Coordinates of C-alpha atoms in Angstrom, one line a residue:
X1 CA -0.2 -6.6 -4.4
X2 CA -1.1 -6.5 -7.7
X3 CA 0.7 -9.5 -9.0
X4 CA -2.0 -12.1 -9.4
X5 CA -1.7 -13.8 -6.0
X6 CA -2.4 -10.3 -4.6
X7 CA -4.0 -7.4 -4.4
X8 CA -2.6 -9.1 -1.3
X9 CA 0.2 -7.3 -1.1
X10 CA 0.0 -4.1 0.2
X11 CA -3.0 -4.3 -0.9
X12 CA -1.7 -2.6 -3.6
X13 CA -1.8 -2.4 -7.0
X14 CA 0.5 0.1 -9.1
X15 CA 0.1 -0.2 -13.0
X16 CA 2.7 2.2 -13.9
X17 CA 1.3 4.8 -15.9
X18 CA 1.4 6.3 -19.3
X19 CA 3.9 9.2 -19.2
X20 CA 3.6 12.7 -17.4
X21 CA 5.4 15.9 -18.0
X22 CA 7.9 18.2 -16.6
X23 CA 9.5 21.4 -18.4
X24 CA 13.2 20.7 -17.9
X25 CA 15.5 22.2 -21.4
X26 CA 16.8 18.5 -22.0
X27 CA 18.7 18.2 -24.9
X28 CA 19.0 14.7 -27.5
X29 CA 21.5 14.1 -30.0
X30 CA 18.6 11.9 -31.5
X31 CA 15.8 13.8 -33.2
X32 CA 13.1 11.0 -32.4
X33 CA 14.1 10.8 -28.8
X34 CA 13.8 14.3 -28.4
X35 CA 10.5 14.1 -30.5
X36 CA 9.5 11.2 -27.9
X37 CA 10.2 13.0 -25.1
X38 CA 8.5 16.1 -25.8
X39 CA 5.5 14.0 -26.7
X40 CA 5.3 12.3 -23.6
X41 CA 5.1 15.9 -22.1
X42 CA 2.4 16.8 -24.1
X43 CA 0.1 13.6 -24.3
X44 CA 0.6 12.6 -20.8
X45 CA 0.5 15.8 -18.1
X46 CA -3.4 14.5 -17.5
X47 CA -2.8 11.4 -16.5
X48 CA 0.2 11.5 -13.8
X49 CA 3.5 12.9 -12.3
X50 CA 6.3 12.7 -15.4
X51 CA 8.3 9.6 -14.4
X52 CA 11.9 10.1 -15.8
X53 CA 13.6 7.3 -17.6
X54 CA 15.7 6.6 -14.9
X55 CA 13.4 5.1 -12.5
X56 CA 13.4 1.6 -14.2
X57 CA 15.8 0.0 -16.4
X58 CA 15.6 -0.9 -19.7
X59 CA 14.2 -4.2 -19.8
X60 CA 11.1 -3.2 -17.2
X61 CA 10.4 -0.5 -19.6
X62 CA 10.8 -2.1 -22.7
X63 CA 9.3 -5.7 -21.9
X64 CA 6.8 -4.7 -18.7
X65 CA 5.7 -0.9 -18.6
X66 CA 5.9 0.4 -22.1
X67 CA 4.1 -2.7 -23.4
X68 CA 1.1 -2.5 -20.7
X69 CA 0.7 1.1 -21.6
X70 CA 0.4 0.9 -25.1
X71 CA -2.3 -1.6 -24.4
X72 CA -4.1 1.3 -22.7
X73 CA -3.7 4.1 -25.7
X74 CA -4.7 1.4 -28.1
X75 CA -1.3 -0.2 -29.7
X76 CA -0.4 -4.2 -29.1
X77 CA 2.7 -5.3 -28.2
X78 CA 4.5 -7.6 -30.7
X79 CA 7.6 -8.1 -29.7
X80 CA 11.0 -6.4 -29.8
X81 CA 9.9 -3.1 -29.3
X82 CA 7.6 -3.6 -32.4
X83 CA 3.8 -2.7 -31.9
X84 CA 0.8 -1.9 -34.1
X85 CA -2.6 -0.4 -34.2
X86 CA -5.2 -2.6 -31.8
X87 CA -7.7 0.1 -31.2
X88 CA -8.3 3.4 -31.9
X89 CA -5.8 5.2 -30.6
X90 CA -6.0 8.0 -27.6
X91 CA -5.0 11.4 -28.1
X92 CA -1.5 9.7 -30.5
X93 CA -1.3 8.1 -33.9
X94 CA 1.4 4.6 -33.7
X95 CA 4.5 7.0 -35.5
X96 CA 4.1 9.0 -31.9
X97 CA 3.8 6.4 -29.5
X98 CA 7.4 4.6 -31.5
X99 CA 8.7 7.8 -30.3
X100 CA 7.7 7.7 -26.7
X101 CA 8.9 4.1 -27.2
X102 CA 12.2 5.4 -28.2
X103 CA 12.4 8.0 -25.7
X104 CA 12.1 5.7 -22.8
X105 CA 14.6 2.8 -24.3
X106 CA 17.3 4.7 -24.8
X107 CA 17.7 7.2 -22.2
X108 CA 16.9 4.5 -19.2
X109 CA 20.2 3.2 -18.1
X110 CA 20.8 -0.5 -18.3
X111 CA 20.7 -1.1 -14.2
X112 CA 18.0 0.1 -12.0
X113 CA 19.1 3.0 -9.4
X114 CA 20.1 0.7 -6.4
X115 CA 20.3 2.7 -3.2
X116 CA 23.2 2.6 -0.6
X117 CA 23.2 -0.9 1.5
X118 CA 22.0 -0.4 5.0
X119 CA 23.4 -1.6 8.1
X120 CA 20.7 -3.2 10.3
X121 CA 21.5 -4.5 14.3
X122 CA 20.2 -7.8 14.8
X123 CA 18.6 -8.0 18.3
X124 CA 15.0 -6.6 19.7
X125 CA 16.1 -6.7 22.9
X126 CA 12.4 -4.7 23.8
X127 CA 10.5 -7.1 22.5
X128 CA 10.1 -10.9 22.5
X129 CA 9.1 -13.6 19.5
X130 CA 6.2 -15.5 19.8
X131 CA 4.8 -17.8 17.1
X132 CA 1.3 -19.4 18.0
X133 CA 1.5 -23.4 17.5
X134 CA -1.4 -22.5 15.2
X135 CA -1.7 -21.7 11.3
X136 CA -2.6 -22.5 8.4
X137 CA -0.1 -24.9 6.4
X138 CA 0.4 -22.8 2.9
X139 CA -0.9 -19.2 4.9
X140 CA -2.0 -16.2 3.1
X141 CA -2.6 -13.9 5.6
X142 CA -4.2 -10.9 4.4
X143 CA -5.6 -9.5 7.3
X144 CA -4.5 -8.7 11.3
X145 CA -5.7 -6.8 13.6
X146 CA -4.0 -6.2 17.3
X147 CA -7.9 -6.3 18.6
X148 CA -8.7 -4.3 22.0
X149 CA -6.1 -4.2 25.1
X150 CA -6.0 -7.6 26.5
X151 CA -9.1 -9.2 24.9
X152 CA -8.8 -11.1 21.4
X153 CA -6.2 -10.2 18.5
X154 CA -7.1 -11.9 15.0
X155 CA -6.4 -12.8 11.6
X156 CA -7.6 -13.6 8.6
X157 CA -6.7 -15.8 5.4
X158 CA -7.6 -15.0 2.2
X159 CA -7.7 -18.1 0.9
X160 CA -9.2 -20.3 3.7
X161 CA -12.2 -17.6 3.9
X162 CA -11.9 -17.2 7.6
X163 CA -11.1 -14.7 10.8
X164 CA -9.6 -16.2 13.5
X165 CA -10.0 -14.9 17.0
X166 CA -7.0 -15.6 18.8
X167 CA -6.5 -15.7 22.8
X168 CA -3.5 -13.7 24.7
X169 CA -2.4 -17.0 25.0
X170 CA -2.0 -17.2 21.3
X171 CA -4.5 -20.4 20.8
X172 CA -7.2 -20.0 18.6
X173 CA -10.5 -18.5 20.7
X174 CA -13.3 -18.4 17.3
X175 CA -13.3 -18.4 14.0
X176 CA -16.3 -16.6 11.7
X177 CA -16.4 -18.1 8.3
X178 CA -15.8 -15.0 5.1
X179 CA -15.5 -14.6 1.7
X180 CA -12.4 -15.1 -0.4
X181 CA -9.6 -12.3 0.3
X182 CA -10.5 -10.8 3.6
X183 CA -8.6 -7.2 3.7
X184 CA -9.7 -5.0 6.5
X185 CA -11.7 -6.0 10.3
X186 CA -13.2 -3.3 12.2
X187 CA -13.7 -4.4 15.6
X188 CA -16.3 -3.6 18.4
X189 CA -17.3 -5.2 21.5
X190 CA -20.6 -7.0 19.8
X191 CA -19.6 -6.7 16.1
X192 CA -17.1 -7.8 13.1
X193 CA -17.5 -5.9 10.5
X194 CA -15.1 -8.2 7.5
X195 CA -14.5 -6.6 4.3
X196 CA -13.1 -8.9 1.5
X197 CA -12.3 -8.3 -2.2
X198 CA -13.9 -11.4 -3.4
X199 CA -11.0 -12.0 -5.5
X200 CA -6.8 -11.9 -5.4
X201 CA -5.5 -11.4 -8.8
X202 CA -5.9 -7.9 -10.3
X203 CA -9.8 -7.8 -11.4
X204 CA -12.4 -5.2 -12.1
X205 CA -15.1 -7.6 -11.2
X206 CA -17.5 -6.9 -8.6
X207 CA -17.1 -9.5 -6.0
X208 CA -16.2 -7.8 -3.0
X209 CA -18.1 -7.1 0.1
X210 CA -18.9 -6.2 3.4
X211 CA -19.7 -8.1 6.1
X212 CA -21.2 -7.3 9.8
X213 CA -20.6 -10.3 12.0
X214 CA -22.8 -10.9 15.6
X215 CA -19.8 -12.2 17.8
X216 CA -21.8 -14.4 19.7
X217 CA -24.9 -15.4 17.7
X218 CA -22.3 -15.5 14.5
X219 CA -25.5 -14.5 12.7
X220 CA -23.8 -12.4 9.1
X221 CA -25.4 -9.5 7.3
X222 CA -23.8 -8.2 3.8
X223 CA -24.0 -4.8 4.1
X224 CA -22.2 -3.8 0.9
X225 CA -22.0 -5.8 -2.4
X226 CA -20.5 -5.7 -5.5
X227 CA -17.4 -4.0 -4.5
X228 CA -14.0 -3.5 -6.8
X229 CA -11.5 -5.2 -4.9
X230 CA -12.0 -3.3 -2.2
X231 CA -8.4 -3.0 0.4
X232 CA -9.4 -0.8 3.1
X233 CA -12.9 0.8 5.6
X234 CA -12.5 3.2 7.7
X235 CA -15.8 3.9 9.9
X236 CA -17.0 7.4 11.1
X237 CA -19.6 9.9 11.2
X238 CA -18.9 12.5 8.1
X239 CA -22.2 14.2 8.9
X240 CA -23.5 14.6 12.3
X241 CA -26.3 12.2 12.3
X242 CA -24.4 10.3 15.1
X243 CA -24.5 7.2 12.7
X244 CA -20.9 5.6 11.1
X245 CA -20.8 6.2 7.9
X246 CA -17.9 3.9 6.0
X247 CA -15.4 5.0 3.7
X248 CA -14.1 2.3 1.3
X249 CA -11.4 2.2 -0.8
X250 CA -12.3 -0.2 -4.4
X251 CA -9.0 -0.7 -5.3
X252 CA -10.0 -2.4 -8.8
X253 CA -7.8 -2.6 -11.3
X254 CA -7.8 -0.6 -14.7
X255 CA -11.3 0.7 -13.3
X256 CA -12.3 1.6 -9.3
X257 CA -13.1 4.4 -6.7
X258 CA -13.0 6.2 -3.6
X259 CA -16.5 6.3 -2.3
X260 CA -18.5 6.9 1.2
X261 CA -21.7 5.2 2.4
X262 CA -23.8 7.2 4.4
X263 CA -25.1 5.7 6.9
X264 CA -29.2 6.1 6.9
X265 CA -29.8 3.3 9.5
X266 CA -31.3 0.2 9.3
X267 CA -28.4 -1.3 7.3
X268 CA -28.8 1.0 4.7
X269 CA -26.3 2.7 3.1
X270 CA -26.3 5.3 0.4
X271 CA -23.5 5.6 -2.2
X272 CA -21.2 8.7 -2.7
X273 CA -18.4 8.7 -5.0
X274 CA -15.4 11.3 -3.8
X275 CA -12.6 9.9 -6.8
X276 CA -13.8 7.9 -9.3
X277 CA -10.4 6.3 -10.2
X278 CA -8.5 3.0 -9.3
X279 CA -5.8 2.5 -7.0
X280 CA -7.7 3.8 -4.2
X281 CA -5.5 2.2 -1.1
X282 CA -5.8 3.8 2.4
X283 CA -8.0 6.9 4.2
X284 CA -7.7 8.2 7.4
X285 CA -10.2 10.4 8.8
X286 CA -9.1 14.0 10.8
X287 CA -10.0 17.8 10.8
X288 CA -7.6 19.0 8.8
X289 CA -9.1 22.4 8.6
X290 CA -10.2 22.5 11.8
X291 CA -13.4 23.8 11.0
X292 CA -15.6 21.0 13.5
X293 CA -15.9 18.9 10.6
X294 CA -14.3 15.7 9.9
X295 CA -12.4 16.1 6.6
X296 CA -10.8 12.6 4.6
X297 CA -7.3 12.3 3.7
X298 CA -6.6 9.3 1.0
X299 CA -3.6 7.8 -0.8
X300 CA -4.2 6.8 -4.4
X301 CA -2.0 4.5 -6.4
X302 CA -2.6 3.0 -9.9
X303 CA -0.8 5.6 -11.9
X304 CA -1.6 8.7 -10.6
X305 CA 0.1 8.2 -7.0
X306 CA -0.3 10.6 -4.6
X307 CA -2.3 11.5 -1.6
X308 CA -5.5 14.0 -1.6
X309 CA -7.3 15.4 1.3
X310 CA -11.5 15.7 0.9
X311 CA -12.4 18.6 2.9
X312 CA -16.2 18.4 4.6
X313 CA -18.4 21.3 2.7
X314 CA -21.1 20.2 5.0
X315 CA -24.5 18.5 3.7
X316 CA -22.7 15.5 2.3
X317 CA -20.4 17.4 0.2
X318 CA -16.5 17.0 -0.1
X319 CA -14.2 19.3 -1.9
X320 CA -10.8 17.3 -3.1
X321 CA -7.4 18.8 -2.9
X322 CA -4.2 17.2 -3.4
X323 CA -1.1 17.2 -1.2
X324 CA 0.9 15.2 -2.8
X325 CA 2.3 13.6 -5.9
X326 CA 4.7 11.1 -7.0
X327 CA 6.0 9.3 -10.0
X328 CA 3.5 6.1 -11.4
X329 CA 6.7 3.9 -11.1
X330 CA 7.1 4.5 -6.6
X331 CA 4.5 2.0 -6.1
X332 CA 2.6 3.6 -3.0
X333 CA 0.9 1.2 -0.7
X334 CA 0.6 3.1 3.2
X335 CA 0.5 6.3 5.1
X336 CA -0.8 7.5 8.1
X337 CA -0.7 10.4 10.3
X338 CA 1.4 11.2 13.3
X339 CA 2.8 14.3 14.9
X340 CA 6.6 13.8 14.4
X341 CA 7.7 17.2 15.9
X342 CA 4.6 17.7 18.7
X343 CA 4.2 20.8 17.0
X344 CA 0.1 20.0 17.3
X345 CA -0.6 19.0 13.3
X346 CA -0.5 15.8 11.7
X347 CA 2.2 14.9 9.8
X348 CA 2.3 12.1 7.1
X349 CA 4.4 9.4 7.0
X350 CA 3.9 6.9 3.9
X351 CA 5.7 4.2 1.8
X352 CA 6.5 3.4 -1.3
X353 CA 7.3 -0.4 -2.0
X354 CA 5.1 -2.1 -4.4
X355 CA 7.1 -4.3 -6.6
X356 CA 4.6 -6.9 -8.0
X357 CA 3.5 -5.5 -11.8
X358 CA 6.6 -6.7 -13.3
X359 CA 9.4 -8.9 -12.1
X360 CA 10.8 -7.0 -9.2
X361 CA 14.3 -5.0 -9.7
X362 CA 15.5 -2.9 -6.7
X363 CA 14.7 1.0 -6.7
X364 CA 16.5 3.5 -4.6
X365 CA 13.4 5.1 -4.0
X366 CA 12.0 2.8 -2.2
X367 CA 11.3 3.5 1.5
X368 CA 9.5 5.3 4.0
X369 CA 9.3 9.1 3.7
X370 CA 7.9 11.4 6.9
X371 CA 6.1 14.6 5.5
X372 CA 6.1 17.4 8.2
X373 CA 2.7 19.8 8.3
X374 CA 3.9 23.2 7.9
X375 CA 0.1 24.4 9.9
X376 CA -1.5 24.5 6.6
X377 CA -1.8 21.3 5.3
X378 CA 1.4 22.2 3.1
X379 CA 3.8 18.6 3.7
X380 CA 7.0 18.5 2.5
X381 CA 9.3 15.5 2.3
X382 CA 11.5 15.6 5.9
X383 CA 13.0 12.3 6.7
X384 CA 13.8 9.1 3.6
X385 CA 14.2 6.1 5.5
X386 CA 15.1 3.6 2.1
X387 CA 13.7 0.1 2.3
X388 CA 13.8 -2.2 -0.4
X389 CA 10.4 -3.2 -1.1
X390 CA 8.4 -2.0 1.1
X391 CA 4.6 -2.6 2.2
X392 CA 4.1 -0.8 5.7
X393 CA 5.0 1.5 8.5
X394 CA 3.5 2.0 11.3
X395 CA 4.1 5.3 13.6
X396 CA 4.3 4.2 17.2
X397 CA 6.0 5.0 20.7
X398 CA 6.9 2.0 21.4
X399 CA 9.6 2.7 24.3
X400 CA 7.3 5.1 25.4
X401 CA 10.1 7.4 25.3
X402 CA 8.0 10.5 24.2
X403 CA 8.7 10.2 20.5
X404 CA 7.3 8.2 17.7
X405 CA 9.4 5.2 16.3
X406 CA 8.0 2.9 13.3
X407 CA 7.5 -0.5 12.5
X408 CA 7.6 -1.8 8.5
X409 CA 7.6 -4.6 6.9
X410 CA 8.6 -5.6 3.3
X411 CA 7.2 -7.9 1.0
X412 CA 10.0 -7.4 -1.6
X413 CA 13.7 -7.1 0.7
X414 CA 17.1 -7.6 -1.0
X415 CA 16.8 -11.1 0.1
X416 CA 20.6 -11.5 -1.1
X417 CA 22.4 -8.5 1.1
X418 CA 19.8 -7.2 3.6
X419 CA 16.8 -10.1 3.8
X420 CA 16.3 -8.8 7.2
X421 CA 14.3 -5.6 5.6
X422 CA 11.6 -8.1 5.9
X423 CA 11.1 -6.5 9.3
X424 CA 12.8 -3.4 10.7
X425 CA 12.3 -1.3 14.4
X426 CA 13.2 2.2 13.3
X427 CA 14.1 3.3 17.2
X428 CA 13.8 7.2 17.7
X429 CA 17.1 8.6 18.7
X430 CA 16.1 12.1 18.8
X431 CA 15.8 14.8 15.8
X432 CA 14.0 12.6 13.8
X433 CA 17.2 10.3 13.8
X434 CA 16.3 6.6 13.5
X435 CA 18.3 3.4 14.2
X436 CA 17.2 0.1 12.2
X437 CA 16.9 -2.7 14.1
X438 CA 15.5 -6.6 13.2
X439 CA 15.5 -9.8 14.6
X440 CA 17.1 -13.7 13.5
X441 CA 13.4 -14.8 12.5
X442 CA 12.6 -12.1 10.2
X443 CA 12.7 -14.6 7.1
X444 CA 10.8 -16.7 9.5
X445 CA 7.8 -16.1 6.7
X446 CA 7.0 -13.1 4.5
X447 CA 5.2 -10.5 5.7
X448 CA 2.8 -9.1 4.0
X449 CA 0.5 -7.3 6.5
X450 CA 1.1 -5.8 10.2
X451 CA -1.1 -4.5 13.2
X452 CA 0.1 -3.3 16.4
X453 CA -1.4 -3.0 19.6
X454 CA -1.6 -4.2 23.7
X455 CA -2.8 -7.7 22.9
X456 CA -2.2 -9.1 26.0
X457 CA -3.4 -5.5 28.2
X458 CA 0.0 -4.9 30.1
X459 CA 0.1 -1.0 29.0
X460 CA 2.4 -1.3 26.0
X461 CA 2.7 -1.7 22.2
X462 CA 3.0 -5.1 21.1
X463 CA 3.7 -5.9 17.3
X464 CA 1.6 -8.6 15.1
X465 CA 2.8 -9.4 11.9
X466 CA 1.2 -11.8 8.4
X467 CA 2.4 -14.0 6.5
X468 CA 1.6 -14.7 2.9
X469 CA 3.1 -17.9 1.6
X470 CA 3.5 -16.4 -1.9
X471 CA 6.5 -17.5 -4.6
X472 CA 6.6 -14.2 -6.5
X473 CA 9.3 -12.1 -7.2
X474 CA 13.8 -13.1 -7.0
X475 CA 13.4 -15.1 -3.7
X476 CA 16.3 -17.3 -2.7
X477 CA 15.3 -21.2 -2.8
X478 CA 16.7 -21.7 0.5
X479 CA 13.9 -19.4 1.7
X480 CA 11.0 -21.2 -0.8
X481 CA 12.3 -24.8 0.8
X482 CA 12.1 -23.3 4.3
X483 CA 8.7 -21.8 3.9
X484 CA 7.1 -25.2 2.8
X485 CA 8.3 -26.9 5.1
X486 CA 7.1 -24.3 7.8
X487 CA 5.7 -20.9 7.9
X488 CA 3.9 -19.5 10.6
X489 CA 0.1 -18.1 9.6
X490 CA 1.0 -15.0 12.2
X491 CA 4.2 -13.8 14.4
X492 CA 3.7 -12.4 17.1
X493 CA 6.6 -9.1 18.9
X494 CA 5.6 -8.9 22.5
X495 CA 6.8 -6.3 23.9
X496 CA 8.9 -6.5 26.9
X497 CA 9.2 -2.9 28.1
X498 CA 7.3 -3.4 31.4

């Protein structure tokens, strides 16, 4: 998250940024709103989607967002809506940024937009709780991964600096010694290959890398160093040279990038930037041209939310397009693709949910959104499935009904009227109708990370979830007290269909 004790979050980190633009006729019955309005239009279309006033309330703008972005165009925060010249200024003198100020204060309403309460069915009567006797006492589990059919599932702390191998039994097979803040695991049948960020609080420093881990000798080679918080790898071969290139995502924090390493063998990797940005968070790798080459589709956070596809040009080239943009303030963390309506093209589903920059408030925007492919990599929002808080979904058919349902989790719930957010079963009903679902041990910990897969080899889709033992954000003591006295490292949803 981006809150200190995470990038760990979603693996996310969402700054809010300075102010876009739109071309709506508003009108002001005060001159300097309207002058602070306009300006934000003006100064502001480069850097991100316009995010109206209405997407935060007034004390996240006023104390939080307003204040952090100043910092950025060169003015320091004193207090009370009161700032002054730090720097030289970018693009605005201080008399225009008191308007933006102005703008923002008085047209945001007092309450954040709250969306309609949810009712969610207690019972997964598909799938059966298991917690493995093992864990770490205080866990921050920022890393699982379901592992292959019926062999080893694992998990990794961040703060320990280890990957645990664990057993279908749920008993604790290996371990391989890591870095701090392990984020991603690719798995093979001889190989680990661990990438950490090197650090959890929101950083620019260079301490993250990439490890490839010998299963059985345990013998460790860093293939990549001096990452930016890097939060996701995704492994293929971008050039038909029949070696895996890597894709990694350097997160960072005011500073970062997109980048892929070809592969040229013998642990050597050559470095090409594709967005040289922060907030990269997640890529998946598909032809989405269908031209015989594997193009890249990535979701950016950080301000400039949205989600871009890099189309292969052949000869290590990529040309970027984007598909899609949101508001600074929707805090993006995950997508990936699926084929909701089997119509043969991928379809995106992603969420928005990361609440950590500021102290959390509840925003009705919140949730999981399922963009349909109209053929031509044209998506356009379909289904808005709100969930306070959100970090994950995952696009599965678990019933193996013959249509996708979804996992998420959520690192930020209404833990007063729906704390059971903190794990929902979206079940498929047909039409791209879906029917909540959690379970009495959702609260059990707080989850910050999910993997699914056959752990145990039976033929279905089982469900592993992490916990991260973190006190940050309006959580309920009765839940702190509980999770001291005992939180599970890992929880695991077997699933019971057979």
């Amino acid at each position: 998250m981006k809150k200190v004790y995470f990038f760990t979050v979603a693996i996310a980190i969402d700054l809010l940024g300075l102010l876009g633009c739109d071309n709506s006729s508003t009108r002001f019955s005060d001159k300097n709103v309207e002058e602070g309005y306009h300006l934000a239009q003006k100064h502001c279309q480069s850097c991100h989607q316009f995010p109206q006033p209405d997407l935060l309330n007034k004390v996240t703008w006023a104390y939080h967002v307003l204040p952090k972005m100043g910092e950025l165009v060169g003015f320091r925060y004193l207090g009370l809506n009161h700032y002054i010249e730090n720097r030289n200024a970018v693009s605005i003198n201080l008399l225009q940024w008191n308007k933006i100020v102005q703008y923002y204060t008085s047209e945001s309403p007092e309450e954040s937009l709250k969306g309609e309460a949810k009712r969610i069915e207690i019972g997964l009567t598909q799938f059966k709780v298991e917690v493995p006797a093992f864990g770490i006492q205080q866990p921050a589990t920022t890393m699982v991964n379901a592992g292959s059919s019926g062999k080893h599932y694992f998990f990794g702390d961040g703060v320990t600096k280890q990957v645990y191998a664990m057993s279908v039994d749920n008993t604790v097979a290996d371990s391989f010694p890591v870095a701090l803040g392990v984020s991603n695991l690719h798995v093979t049948d001889t190989t680990l290959y661990a990438l950490t960020m090197g650090v959890l609080q929101p950083s620019d420093s260079k301490e993250g890398k990439l490890f490839s881990i010998n299963i059985t000798g345990k013998k460790t080679v860093t293939l990549l160093d001096s990452l930016q918080r890097p939060v996701c790898a995704t492994y293929a071969d971008l050039n038909a040279d029949q070696l895996e290139d890597i894709i990694v995502c350097e997160f960072g924090n005011t500073i970062g990038q997109l980048s892929w390493y070809q592969n040229s063998g013998a642990y050597n990797y050559i470095k090409h930037i594709l967005r040289p940005l922060p907030g990269a968070i997640k890529t998946a790798v598909q032809d989405f041209n269908r031209d015989g080459k594997p193009d890249i589709m990535a979701m950016m956070a950080q301000g400039d939310e949205g989600i871009f596809i890099f189309y292969n040009q052949g000869n290590n080239g990529f040309k970027e397009e984007r598909v899609l943009q949101l508001p600074p303030s929707y805090g993006s963390n995950y997508f990936e693709l699926a084929d909701f309506n089997k119509d043969g093209y991928p379809d995106i589903i992603a969420t928005n949910g990361d609440n950590g920059d500021y102290p959390p408030i509840l925003k009705a925007y919140h949730g999981i959104r399922i963009y349909l492919n109209d053929g031509k990599n044209n998506f356009s929002e379909t289904v808005f499935l709100p969930v306070n808080g959100i970090g994950k979904a995952i696009a599965r058919d678990f019933d193996a009904d013959g249509d996708i349902d979804i996992a998420s989790i959520a690192f930020f719930p209404d833990y007063k009227n729906t704390p059971e957010e903190s794990f929902i079963y979206w079940e498929n009903k047909g039409g791209l109708s879906f029917k909540p679902y959690s379970f009495n041990e959702s609260t059990t910990g707080r989850w910050i990370t999910m993997d699914t897969g056959d752990i145990d080899g039976d033929g279905d889709i089982d469900i592993v979830l992490g916990n991260a033992n973190f006190s940050v954000g309006a959580v309920p003591e009765k839940y702190i007290k509980k999770w001291h006295q005992s939180s599970p490292s890992i929880l695991i949803l077997k699933n019971s269909r057979r």
